[in-house]
PDB file of C-alpha atoms and ligand atoms in Angstrom:
ATOM      1  CA  UNK A   1      25.065  13.990  -8.731  1.00 44.00           C
ATOM      2  CA  UNK A   2      22.864  12.807  -5.865  1.00 48.00           C
ATOM      3  CA  UNK A   3      23.691   9.683  -3.890  1.00 52.00           C
ATOM      4  CA  UNK A   4      20.936   7.542  -2.480  1.00 67.00           C
ATOM      5  CA  UNK A   5      19.452   9.849   0.109  1.00 81.00           C
ATOM      6  CA  UNK A   6      16.881   8.548   2.583  1.00 90.00           C
ATOM      7  CA  UNK A   7      13.427   9.616   1.461  1.00 95.00           C
ATOM      8  CA  UNK A   8      11.537  12.479   3.015  1.00 97.00           C
ATOM      9  CA  UNK A   9       8.496  11.869   5.183  1.00 98.00           C
ATOM     10  CA  UNK A  10       5.689  14.332   4.464  1.00 98.00           C
ATOM     11  CA  UNK A  11       2.744  14.672   6.841  1.00 97.00           C
ATOM     12  CA  UNK A  12      -0.271  16.256   5.234  1.00 97.00           C
ATOM     13  CA  UNK A  13      -3.271  17.245   7.337  1.00 96.00           C
ATOM     14  CA  UNK A  14      -6.354  19.360   6.759  1.00 94.00           C
ATOM     15  CA  UNK A  15      -9.737  19.784   8.355  1.00 89.00           C
ATOM     16  CA  UNK A  16     -12.226  17.312   6.908  1.00 80.00           C
ATOM     17  CA  UNK A  17     -13.155  18.520   3.412  1.00 83.00           C
ATOM     18  CA  UNK A  18     -10.115  20.821   3.290  1.00 89.00           C
ATOM     19  CA  UNK A  19      -8.993  19.097   0.116  1.00 90.00           C
ATOM     20  CA  UNK A  20      -6.244  16.668   1.189  1.00 89.00           C
ATOM     21  CA  UNK A  21      -7.517  13.932  -1.084  1.00 89.00           C
ATOM     22  CA  UNK A  22      -7.833  16.232  -4.083  1.00 93.00           C
ATOM     23  CA  UNK A  23      -4.446  17.904  -3.581  1.00 96.00           C
ATOM     24  CA  UNK A  24      -2.767  14.538  -2.946  1.00 94.00           C
ATOM     25  CA  UNK A  25      -4.115  12.985  -6.109  1.00 93.00           C
ATOM     26  CA  UNK A  26      -2.655  15.780  -8.199  1.00 96.00           C
ATOM     27  CA  UNK A  27       0.633  15.783  -6.291  1.00 97.00           C
ATOM     28  CA  UNK A  28       1.072  12.024  -6.747  1.00 96.00           C
ATOM     29  CA  UNK A  29       0.393  12.366 -10.463  1.00 97.00           C
ATOM     30  CA  UNK A  30       3.207  14.925 -10.742  1.00 97.00           C
ATOM     31  CA  UNK A  31       5.827  13.646  -8.270  1.00 96.00           C
ATOM     32  CA  UNK A  32       7.314  10.424  -9.544  1.00 96.00           C
ATOM     33  CA  UNK A  33       9.327   9.690  -6.404  1.00 96.00           C
ATOM     34  CA  UNK A  34       6.403  10.182  -4.016  1.00 98.00           C
ATOM     35  CA  UNK A  35       4.514   7.257  -2.482  1.00 97.00           C
ATOM     36  CA  UNK A  36       1.203   7.466  -0.615  1.00 97.00           C
ATOM     37  CA  UNK A  37       0.893   5.464   2.578  1.00 98.00           C
ATOM     38  CA  UNK A  38      -2.412   3.555   2.545  1.00 98.00           C
ATOM     39  CA  UNK A  39      -3.942   3.733   6.017  1.00 98.00           C
ATOM     40  CA  UNK A  40      -6.034   1.158   7.824  1.00 98.00           C
ATOM     41  CA  UNK A  41      -9.438   2.200   9.151  1.00 98.00           C
ATOM     42  CA  UNK A  42     -12.471   0.724  10.854  1.00 98.00           C
ATOM     43  CA  UNK A  43     -14.876   3.070   9.046  1.00 97.00           C
ATOM     44  CA  UNK A  44     -17.104   1.677   6.282  1.00 97.00           C
ATOM     45  CA  UNK A  45     -15.994   2.222   2.671  1.00 97.00           C
ATOM     46  CA  UNK A  46     -17.698   5.081   0.802  1.00 91.00           C
ATOM     47  CA  UNK A  47     -19.182   4.249  -2.585  1.00 92.00           C
ATOM     48  CA  UNK A  48     -16.325   3.638  -5.001  1.00 95.00           C
ATOM     49  CA  UNK A  49     -13.661   3.107  -2.326  1.00 95.00           C
ATOM     50  CA  UNK A  50     -11.641  -0.061  -2.790  1.00 97.00           C
ATOM     51  CA  UNK A  51      -9.867  -2.109  -0.093  1.00 97.00           C
ATOM     52  CA  UNK A  52      -6.120  -1.561  -0.458  1.00 97.00           C
ATOM     53  CA  UNK A  53      -6.491   1.614  -2.548  1.00 94.00           C
ATOM     54  CA  UNK A  54      -7.992   4.430  -0.417  1.00 92.00           C
ATOM     55  CA  UNK A  55      -7.749   2.379   2.807  1.00 97.00           C
ATOM     56  CA  UNK A  56      -7.399  -1.099   4.233  1.00 98.00           C
ATOM     57  CA  UNK A  57     -10.876  -1.534   5.669  1.00 98.00           C
ATOM     58  CA  UNK A  58     -10.554  -3.691   8.766  1.00 98.00           C
ATOM     59  CA  UNK A  59     -12.595  -4.654  11.833  1.00 98.00           C
ATOM     60  CA  UNK A  60     -11.920  -3.116  15.250  1.00 98.00           C
ATOM     61  CA  UNK A  61     -10.465  -6.450  16.341  1.00 98.00           C
ATOM     62  CA  UNK A  62      -8.025  -6.564  13.411  1.00 98.00           C
ATOM     63  CA  UNK A  63      -7.058  -2.948  14.027  1.00 98.00           C
ATOM     64  CA  UNK A  64      -6.393  -3.562  17.719  1.00 98.00           C
ATOM     65  CA  UNK A  65      -4.273  -6.603  16.800  1.00 98.00           C
ATOM     66  CA  UNK A  66      -2.190  -4.398  14.509  1.00 97.00           C
ATOM     67  CA  UNK A  67      -1.613  -1.914  17.338  1.00 97.00           C
ATOM     68  CA  UNK A  68      -0.746  -4.680  19.807  1.00 98.00           C
ATOM     69  CA  UNK A  69       1.684  -6.223  17.299  1.00 98.00           C
ATOM     70  CA  UNK A  70       3.543  -2.904  16.871  1.00 97.00           C
ATOM     71  CA  UNK A  71       2.514  -2.770  13.226  1.00 97.00           C
ATOM     72  CA  UNK A  72       1.175   0.810  13.385  1.00 98.00           C
ATOM     73  CA  UNK A  73       3.490   3.800  13.057  1.00 98.00           C
ATOM     74  CA  UNK A  74       0.729   5.960  14.545  1.00 98.00           C
ATOM     75  CA  UNK A  75      -2.989   5.670  15.089  1.00 98.00           C
ATOM     76  CA  UNK A  76      -5.897   7.753  16.314  1.00 97.00           C
ATOM     77  CA  UNK A  77      -9.651   7.708  16.741  1.00 95.00           C
ATOM     78  CA  UNK A  78     -11.584  10.148  14.577  1.00 90.00           C
ATOM     79  CA  UNK A  79     -15.375  10.613  14.568  1.00 81.00           C
ATOM     80  CA  UNK A  80     -15.815   7.232  16.244  1.00 91.00           C
ATOM     81  CA  UNK A  81     -13.444   5.173  14.096  1.00 97.00           C
ATOM     82  CA  UNK A  82      -9.833   4.056  14.228  1.00 98.00           C
ATOM     83  CA  UNK A  83      -7.368   5.266  11.593  1.00 98.00           C
ATOM     84  CA  UNK A  84      -3.695   4.269  11.448  1.00 98.00           C
ATOM     85  CA  UNK A  85      -0.537   4.108   9.332  1.00 98.00           C
ATOM     86  CA  UNK A  86       0.890   0.622   8.713  1.00 98.00           C
ATOM     87  CA  UNK A  87       4.582   0.823   9.598  1.00 97.00           C
ATOM     88  CA  UNK A  88       6.275  -1.607   7.167  1.00 98.00           C
ATOM     89  CA  UNK A  89       5.672   0.061   3.767  1.00 98.00           C
ATOM     90  CA  UNK A  90       6.667   3.499   5.067  1.00 98.00           C
ATOM     91  CA  UNK A  91       9.983   2.223   6.437  1.00 97.00           C
ATOM     92  CA  UNK A  92      10.706   0.269   3.266  1.00 97.00           C
ATOM     93  CA  UNK A  93      10.070   3.217   0.943  1.00 98.00           C
ATOM     94  CA  UNK A  94      12.073   5.692   3.033  1.00 96.00           C
ATOM     95  CA  UNK A  95      15.038   3.300   3.050  1.00 95.00           C
ATOM     96  CA  UNK A  96      14.763   2.951  -0.722  1.00 96.00           C
ATOM     97  CA  UNK A  97      14.961   6.741  -1.054  1.00 95.00           C
ATOM     98  CA  UNK A  98      11.284   7.259  -1.894  1.00 97.00           C
ATOM     99  CA  UNK A  99       9.456  10.219  -0.416  1.00 97.00           C
ATOM    100  CA  UNK A 100       6.369   9.129   1.507  1.00 98.00           C
ATOM    101  CA  UNK A 101       3.236  11.127   2.241  1.00 97.00           C
ATOM    102  CA  UNK A 102       0.931  10.410   5.173  1.00 97.00           C
ATOM    103  CA  UNK A 103      -2.515  11.891   4.769  1.00 96.00           C
ATOM    104  CA  UNK A 104      -3.551  11.908   8.419  1.00 96.00           C
ATOM    105  CA  UNK A 105      -5.427  13.911  11.056  1.00 92.00           C
ATOM    106  CA  UNK A 106      -3.842  16.089  13.734  1.00 93.00           C
ATOM    107  CA  UNK A 107      -3.423  13.576  16.583  1.00 94.00           C
ATOM    108  CA  UNK A 108      -1.524  11.276  14.231  1.00 97.00           C
ATOM    109  CA  UNK A 109       0.480  14.229  12.900  1.00 96.00           C
ATOM    110  CA  UNK A 110       1.615  14.970  16.447  1.00 96.00           C
ATOM    111  CA  UNK A 111       2.702  11.355  17.017  1.00 97.00           C
ATOM    112  CA  UNK A 112       4.736  11.347  13.788  1.00 98.00           C
ATOM    113  CA  UNK A 113       6.403  14.661  14.630  1.00 96.00           C
ATOM    114  CA  UNK A 114       7.708  13.302  17.932  1.00 95.00           C
ATOM    115  CA  UNK A 115       8.662   9.931  16.424  1.00 95.00           C
ATOM    116  CA  UNK A 116      10.375  11.442  13.409  1.00 94.00           C
ATOM    117  CA  UNK A 117      11.407  15.069  14.041  1.00 92.00           C
ATOM    118  CA  UNK A 118      12.875  15.486  10.557  1.00 93.00           C
ATOM    119  CA  UNK A 119       9.542  14.857   8.856  1.00 97.00           C
ATOM    120  CA  UNK A 120       7.951  17.818   7.053  1.00 98.00           C
ATOM    121  CA  UNK A 121       4.425  18.716   8.055  1.00 98.00           C
ATOM    122  CA  UNK A 122       1.949  20.673   5.971  1.00 98.00           C
ATOM    123  CA  UNK A 123      -1.506  21.825   7.039  1.00 97.00           C
ATOM    124  CA  UNK A 124      -3.919  22.552   4.220  1.00 97.00           C
ATOM    125  CA  UNK A 125      -6.562  25.179   4.908  1.00 96.00           C
ATOM    126  CA  UNK A 126      -9.657  25.975   2.867  1.00 94.00           C
ATOM    127  CA  UNK A 127     -10.039  29.653   1.933  1.00 92.00           C
ATOM    128  CA  UNK A 128     -12.903  30.039   4.478  1.00 91.00           C
ATOM    129  CA  UNK A 129     -15.354  28.060   6.648  1.00 88.00           C
ATOM    130  CA  UNK A 130     -18.127  28.826   4.131  1.00 91.00           C
ATOM    131  CA  UNK A 131     -16.125  27.288   1.308  1.00 92.00           C
ATOM    132  CA  UNK A 132     -15.305  24.309   3.533  1.00 91.00           C
ATOM    133  CA  UNK A 133     -18.992  23.658   4.256  1.00 90.00           C
ATOM    134  CA  UNK A 134     -19.885  24.047   0.603  1.00 89.00           C
ATOM    135  CA  UNK A 135     -17.202  21.579  -0.456  1.00 88.00           C
ATOM    136  CA  UNK A 136     -18.174  19.053   2.223  1.00 85.00           C
ATOM    137  CA  UNK A 137     -21.817  19.171   1.137  1.00 85.00           C
ATOM    138  CA  UNK A 138     -20.835  19.177  -2.535  1.00 84.00           C
ATOM    139  CA  UNK A 139     -18.894  15.940  -2.062  1.00 73.00           C
ATOM    140  CA  UNK A 140     -22.212  14.340  -1.177  1.00 69.00           C
ATOM    141  CA  UNK A 141     -20.681  11.380   0.631  1.00 67.00           C
ATOM    142  CA  UNK A 142     -22.076  12.080   4.101  1.00 66.00           C
ATOM    143  CA  UNK A 143     -25.548  12.652   5.447  1.00 77.00           C
ATOM    144  CA  UNK A 144     -26.416  16.027   6.924  1.00 82.00           C
ATOM    145  CA  UNK A 145     -25.803  14.998  10.553  1.00 82.00           C
ATOM    146  CA  UNK A 146     -22.372  13.667   9.643  1.00 81.00           C
ATOM    147  CA  UNK A 147     -21.515  16.825   7.666  1.00 84.00           C
ATOM    148  CA  UNK A 148     -22.342  18.856  10.769  1.00 86.00           C
ATOM    149  CA  UNK A 149     -20.219  16.548  12.910  1.00 84.00           C
ATOM    150  CA  UNK A 150     -17.319  16.877  10.464  1.00 82.00           C
ATOM    151  CA  UNK A 151     -17.642  20.680  10.409  1.00 88.00           C
ATOM    152  CA  UNK A 152     -17.573  20.718  14.181  1.00 88.00           C
ATOM    153  CA  UNK A 153     -14.492  18.498  14.124  1.00 84.00           C
ATOM    154  CA  UNK A 154     -12.919  20.785  11.510  1.00 87.00           C
ATOM    155  CA  UNK A 155     -13.421  23.822  13.775  1.00 90.00           C
ATOM    156  CA  UNK A 156     -11.533  21.988  16.492  1.00 90.00           C
ATOM    157  CA  UNK A 157      -8.776  20.949  14.070  1.00 89.00           C
ATOM    158  CA  UNK A 158      -7.991  24.340  12.544  1.00 91.00           C
ATOM    159  CA  UNK A 159      -6.127  25.720  15.613  1.00 93.00           C
ATOM    160  CA  UNK A 160      -3.750  22.728  15.304  1.00 94.00           C
ATOM    161  CA  UNK A 161      -2.373  24.369  12.164  1.00 94.00           C
ATOM    162  CA  UNK A 162       0.028  26.063  14.620  1.00 95.00           C
ATOM    163  CA  UNK A 163       1.781  22.714  15.220  1.00 95.00           C
ATOM    164  CA  UNK A 164       2.696  22.292  11.536  1.00 97.00           C
ATOM    165  CA  UNK A 165       5.782  23.503   9.662  1.00 97.00           C
ATOM    166  CA  UNK A 166       3.878  24.947   6.690  1.00 98.00           C
ATOM    167  CA  UNK A 167       0.399  26.230   5.848  1.00 97.00           C
ATOM    168  CA  UNK A 168      -0.951  25.838   2.335  1.00 97.00           C
ATOM    169  CA  UNK A 169      -4.230  27.441   1.263  1.00 96.00           C
ATOM    170  CA  UNK A 170      -6.336  25.295  -1.017  1.00 96.00           C
ATOM    171  CA  UNK A 171      -8.080  27.986  -2.987  1.00 96.00           C
ATOM    172  CA  UNK A 172      -6.911  27.236  -6.533  1.00 96.00           C
ATOM    173  CA  UNK A 173      -5.902  23.585  -6.694  1.00 97.00           C
ATOM    174  CA  UNK A 174      -2.875  24.209  -8.955  1.00 97.00           C
ATOM    175  CA  UNK A 175      -1.465  26.791  -6.535  1.00 98.00           C
ATOM    176  CA  UNK A 176      -1.821  24.458  -3.561  1.00 98.00           C
ATOM    177  CA  UNK A 177      -0.023  21.668  -5.440  1.00 98.00           C
ATOM    178  CA  UNK A 178       2.767  24.011  -6.539  1.00 98.00           C
ATOM    179  CA  UNK A 179       3.217  25.253  -2.988  1.00 98.00           C
ATOM    180  CA  UNK A 180       3.733  21.715  -1.703  1.00 98.00           C
ATOM    181  CA  UNK A 181       6.160  20.958  -4.527  1.00 98.00           C
ATOM    182  CA  UNK A 182       8.142  24.076  -3.607  1.00 98.00           C
ATOM    183  CA  UNK A 183       8.200  22.986   0.054  1.00 98.00           C
ATOM    184  CA  UNK A 184       9.489  19.517  -0.870  1.00 97.00           C
ATOM    185  CA  UNK A 185      12.143  20.984  -3.101  1.00 96.00           C
ATOM    186  CA  UNK A 186      13.408  23.440  -0.506  1.00 97.00           C
ATOM    187  CA  UNK A 187      13.350  20.854   2.286  1.00 96.00           C
ATOM    188  CA  UNK A 188      15.566  18.556   0.229  1.00 94.00           C
ATOM    189  CA  UNK A 189      18.150  21.284  -0.094  1.00 93.00           C
ATOM    190  CA  UNK A 190      18.418  21.835   3.682  1.00 93.00           C
ATOM    191  CA  UNK A 191      21.952  21.421   4.980  1.00 91.00           C
ATOM    192  CA  UNK A 192      20.744  18.904   7.575  1.00 89.00           C
ATOM    193  CA  UNK A 193      19.617  16.574   4.790  1.00 90.00           C
ATOM    194  CA  UNK A 194      22.881  16.957   2.867  1.00 88.00           C
ATOM    195  CA  UNK A 195      25.555  16.440   5.521  1.00 83.00           C
ATOM    196  CA  UNK A 196      27.217  13.696   3.542  1.00 80.00           C
ATOM    197  CA  UNK A 197      27.958  16.068   0.680  1.00 76.00           C
ATOM    198  CA  UNK A 198      31.767  15.835   1.085  1.00 70.00           C
ATOM    199  CA  UNK A 199      31.572  12.050   0.619  1.00 74.00           C
ATOM    200  CA  UNK A 200      29.445  12.529  -2.442  1.00 73.00           C
ATOM    201  CA  UNK A 201      31.718  15.225  -3.856  1.00 77.00           C
ATOM    202  CA  UNK A 202      34.715  12.905  -3.405  1.00 79.00           C
ATOM    203  CA  UNK A 203      32.860  10.019  -4.996  1.00 76.00           C
ATOM    204  CA  UNK A 204      32.254  12.172  -8.048  1.00 71.00           C
ATOM    205  CA  UNK A 205      35.781  13.695  -8.122  1.00 68.00           C
TER     206      UNK A 205
HETATM  207  P1  LIG B   1     -10.454  15.868   2.275  1.00 56.38           P
HETATM  208  O1  LIG B   1      -9.714  14.720   1.633  1.00 56.38           O
HETATM  209  O2  LIG B   1      -9.542  16.836   2.973  1.00 56.38           O
HETATM  210  O3  LIG B   1     -11.583  15.437   3.180  1.00 56.38           O
HETATM  211  P2  LIG B   1     -11.480  16.311  -0.439  1.00 56.38           P
HETATM  212  O4  LIG B   1     -10.232  16.249  -1.253  1.00 56.38           O
HETATM  213  O5  LIG B   1     -12.421  15.152  -0.494  1.00 56.38           O
HETATM  214  O6  LIG B   1     -11.144  16.714   1.088  1.00 56.38           O
HETATM  215  O7  LIG B   1     -12.233  17.659  -0.890  1.00 56.38           O
HETATM  216  C1  LIG B   1     -13.540  17.973  -0.401  1.00 56.38           C
HETATM  217  C2  LIG B   1     -14.392  18.491  -1.558  1.00 56.38           C
HETATM  218  O8  LIG B   1     -13.864  19.759  -2.004  1.00 56.38           O
HETATM  219  C3  LIG B   1     -14.390  17.591  -2.798  1.00 56.38           C
HETATM  220  O9  LIG B   1     -15.703  17.568  -3.335  1.00 56.38           O
HETATM  221  C4  LIG B   1     -13.414  18.246  -3.746  1.00 56.38           C
HETATM  222  O10 LIG B   1     -13.745  18.003  -5.093  1.00 56.38           O
HETATM  223  C5  LIG B   1     -13.556  19.736  -3.402  1.00 56.38           C
HETATM  224  N1  LIG B   1     -12.293  20.474  -3.587  1.00 56.38           N
HETATM  225  C6  LIG B   1     -11.080  20.190  -3.084  1.00 56.38           C
HETATM  226  N2  LIG B   1     -10.152  21.099  -3.434  1.00 56.38           N
HETATM  227  C7  LIG B   1     -10.795  22.011  -4.192  1.00 56.38           C
HETATM  228  C8  LIG B   1     -10.394  23.223  -4.873  1.00 56.38           C
HETATM  229  N3  LIG B   1      -9.145  23.695  -4.818  1.00 56.38           N
HETATM  230  N4  LIG B   1     -11.319  23.897  -5.548  1.00 56.38           N
HETATM  231  C9  LIG B   1     -12.607  23.454  -5.617  1.00 56.38           C
HETATM  232  N5  LIG B   1     -13.058  22.336  -5.015  1.00 56.38           N
HETATM  233  C10 LIG B   1     -12.181  21.617  -4.307  1.00 56.38           C
HETATM  234  P1  LIG B   2     -11.963  10.094   6.062  1.00 56.38           P
HETATM  235  O1  LIG B   2     -12.935   9.284   6.865  1.00 56.38           O
HETATM  236  O2  LIG B   2     -12.550  11.403   5.593  1.00 56.38           O
HETATM  237  O3  LIG B   2     -11.330   9.290   4.954  1.00 56.38           O
HETATM  238  O4  LIG B   2     -10.758  10.484   7.041  1.00 56.38           O
HETATM  239  C1  LIG B   2     -11.009  11.114   8.263  1.00 56.38           C
HETATM  240  C2  LIG B   2      -9.718  11.681   8.815  1.00 56.38           C
HETATM  241  O5  LIG B   2      -8.816  10.625   9.165  1.00 56.38           O
HETATM  242  C3  LIG B   2      -8.981  12.566   7.809  1.00 56.38           C
HETATM  243  O6  LIG B   2      -8.530  13.740   8.507  1.00 56.38           O
HETATM  244  C4  LIG B   2      -7.815  11.704   7.404  1.00 56.38           C
HETATM  245  O7  LIG B   2      -6.689  12.472   7.008  1.00 56.38           O
HETATM  246  C5  LIG B   2      -7.536  10.953   8.683  1.00 56.38           C
HETATM  247  N1  LIG B   2      -6.724   9.752   8.475  1.00 56.38           N
HETATM  248  C6  LIG B   2      -6.710   8.936   7.398  1.00 56.38           C
HETATM  249  N2  LIG B   2      -5.825   7.957   7.575  1.00 56.38           N
HETATM  250  C7  LIG B   2      -5.244   8.169   8.783  1.00 56.38           C
HETATM  251  C8  LIG B   2      -4.216   7.503   9.520  1.00 56.38           C
HETATM  252  O8  LIG B   2      -3.625   6.515   9.100  1.00 56.38           O
HETATM  253  N3  LIG B   2      -3.908   8.015  10.738  1.00 56.38           N
HETATM  254  C9  LIG B   2      -4.519   9.110  11.261  1.00 56.38           C
HETATM  255  N4  LIG B   2      -4.108   9.534  12.454  1.00 56.38           N
HETATM  256  N5  LIG B   2      -5.476   9.770  10.582  1.00 56.38           N
HETATM  257  C10 LIG B   2      -5.833   9.304   9.366  1.00 56.38           C
END
């Protein structure tokens, strides 16, 4: 019954260690129409990270060329490195009717919201700061000094939850994933995303 609707742009943010990566992985496994935008970054790959999968790992010079060439939808600096969303794949997928998720930090989230007011933004929160610290340490990918820096950054990021449309608590993973699925489903049924319904009804008459 549905015509080819433009895809929905989902912005997903969380304080570092809040569980974006974990929630995303599960969401992508369950949502067939959802595509993950692969960001570019100047930070070094963590063990097991592959160029073109988790990130495009580029030099500062390459990153700045991408900005200058208008090839970034948004970009920001985070804990001393550049992170940004390559524009072309996002635009292509949305036009094809795919939903696209951007897993980005709060400065980027703000840029996307003003660029694309009909995007849907979700802020994932850990159940508490203690759990956040435990999870960050448990991940074991950063040294102690960097964990402390990320916790400090997280404290500064949490108040930005107020700028997002939805808050999802990542206590039980399955609940967090279900919450985001419910948000996507409800957003798609908004009148503003279904204005062409008379055309579609006539086409199916
Ligand atoms: P982010 O991508 O936001 O930095 P991660 O997805 O890497 O966060 O999660 C940080 C750590 O917390 C990981 O070790 C992950 O396995 C763990 N984690 C994430 N979500 C949950 C959850 N719901 N329950 C238990 N552990 C979790
Ligand atoms: P990490 O180094 O842990 O992979 O990511 C650090 C932060 O950068 C996370 O909050 C992550 O969501 C964010 N991030 C990843 N890609 C992008 C991006 O393309 N743009 C912006 N603004 N932030 C990003």
